[in-house]
Short mmCIF file of C-alpha atoms in Angstrom, two decimals:
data_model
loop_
_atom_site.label_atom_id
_atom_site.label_comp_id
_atom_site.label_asym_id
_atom_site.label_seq_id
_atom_site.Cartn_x
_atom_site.Cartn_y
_atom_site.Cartn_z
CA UNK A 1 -77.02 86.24 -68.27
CA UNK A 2 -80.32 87.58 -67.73
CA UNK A 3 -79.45 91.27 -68.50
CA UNK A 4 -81.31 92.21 -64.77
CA UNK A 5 -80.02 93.21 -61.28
CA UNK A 6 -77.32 90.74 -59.53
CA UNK A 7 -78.72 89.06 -56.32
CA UNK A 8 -75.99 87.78 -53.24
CA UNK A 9 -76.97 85.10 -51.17
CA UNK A 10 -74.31 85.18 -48.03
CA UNK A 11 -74.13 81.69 -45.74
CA UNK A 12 -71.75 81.11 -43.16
CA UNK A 13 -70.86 76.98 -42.83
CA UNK A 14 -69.33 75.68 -39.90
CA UNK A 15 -66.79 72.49 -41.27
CA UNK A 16 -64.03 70.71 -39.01
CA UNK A 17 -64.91 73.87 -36.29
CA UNK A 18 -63.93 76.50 -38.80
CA UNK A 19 -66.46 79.32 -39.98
CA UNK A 20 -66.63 79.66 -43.91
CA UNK A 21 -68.11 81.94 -45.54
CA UNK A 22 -69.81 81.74 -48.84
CA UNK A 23 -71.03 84.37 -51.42
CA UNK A 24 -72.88 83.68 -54.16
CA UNK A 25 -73.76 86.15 -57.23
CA UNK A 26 -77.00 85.04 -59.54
CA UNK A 27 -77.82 87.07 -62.01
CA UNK A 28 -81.62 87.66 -62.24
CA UNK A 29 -84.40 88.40 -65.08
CA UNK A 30 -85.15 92.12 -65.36
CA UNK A 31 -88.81 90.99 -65.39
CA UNK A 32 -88.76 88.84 -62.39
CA UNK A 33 -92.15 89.82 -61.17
CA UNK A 34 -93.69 87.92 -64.24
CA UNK A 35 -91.69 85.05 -63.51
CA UNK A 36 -94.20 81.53 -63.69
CA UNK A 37 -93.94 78.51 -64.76
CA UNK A 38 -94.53 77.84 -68.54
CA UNK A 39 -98.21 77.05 -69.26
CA UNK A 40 -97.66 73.56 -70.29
CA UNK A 41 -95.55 72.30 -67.48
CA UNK A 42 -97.82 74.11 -64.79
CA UNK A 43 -100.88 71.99 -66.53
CA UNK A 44 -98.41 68.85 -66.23
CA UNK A 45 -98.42 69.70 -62.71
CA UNK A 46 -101.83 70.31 -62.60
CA UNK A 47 -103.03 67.72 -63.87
CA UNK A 48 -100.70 65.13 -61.46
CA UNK A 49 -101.88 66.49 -58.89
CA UNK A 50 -105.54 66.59 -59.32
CA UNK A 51 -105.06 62.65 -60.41
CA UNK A 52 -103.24 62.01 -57.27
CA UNK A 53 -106.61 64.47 -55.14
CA UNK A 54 -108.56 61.44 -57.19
CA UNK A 55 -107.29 58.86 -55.23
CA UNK A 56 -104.89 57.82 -58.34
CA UNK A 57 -101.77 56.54 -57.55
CA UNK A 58 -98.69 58.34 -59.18
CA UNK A 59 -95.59 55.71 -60.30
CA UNK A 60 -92.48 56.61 -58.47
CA UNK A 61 -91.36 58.69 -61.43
CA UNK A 62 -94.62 60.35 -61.23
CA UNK A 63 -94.18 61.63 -57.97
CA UNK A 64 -90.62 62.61 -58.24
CA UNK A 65 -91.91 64.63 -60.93
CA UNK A 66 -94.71 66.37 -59.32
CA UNK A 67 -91.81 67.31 -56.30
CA UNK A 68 -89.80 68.75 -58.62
CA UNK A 69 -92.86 70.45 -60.44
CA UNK A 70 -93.67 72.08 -57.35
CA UNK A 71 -90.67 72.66 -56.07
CA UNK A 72 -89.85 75.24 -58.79
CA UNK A 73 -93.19 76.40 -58.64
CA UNK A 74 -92.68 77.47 -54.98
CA UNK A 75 -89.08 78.68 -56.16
CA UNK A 76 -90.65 81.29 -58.63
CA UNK A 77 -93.43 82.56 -55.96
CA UNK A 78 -90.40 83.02 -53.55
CA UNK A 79 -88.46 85.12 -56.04
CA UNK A 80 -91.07 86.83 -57.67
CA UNK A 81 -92.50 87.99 -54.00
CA UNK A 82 -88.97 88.73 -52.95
CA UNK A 83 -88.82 91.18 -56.02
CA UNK A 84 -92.40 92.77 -54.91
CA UNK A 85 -91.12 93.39 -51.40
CA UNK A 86 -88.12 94.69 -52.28
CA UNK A 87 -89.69 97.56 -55.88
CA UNK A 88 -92.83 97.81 -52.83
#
């Protein structure tokens, strides 16, 4: 997909006292390192936030926004420092 490495995530679930084990493959960016969010979106994160530091309050959908802004923010720092530790 991404024309990079393949990553495995292993979990072992526990259903109905049964073990199960899953595998997943995800194929990652070549240039994962550089991952980031794209300029505008981290400004539209920005920019909720620092209105909600204001004392602003964010609608519902506001919030749910800046969650999910954040979220895969703090997705792409995991990855990208996974990928430093492991070319480190």
């Amino acid at each position: 997909m991404f024309g990079g490495r393949r990553g495995e995530a292993v979990d072992s679930l526990k259903t109905g006292g049964m073990a199960t084990t899953v595998t997943l493959e995800v194929d990652l960016p070549g240039d994962l390192a550089r991952s980031r969010l794209p300029a505008a979106v981290a400004a539209r994160l920005q920019s909720l936030l620092d209105r909600q530091d204001e004392g602003a309050e964010l609608s519902a959908a506001e919030r749910g926004e800046a969650e999910g802004l954040a979220e895969m923010a703090e997705f792409l720092t995991l990855l990208r420092l996974r990928e430093e530790r492991r070319a480190g």
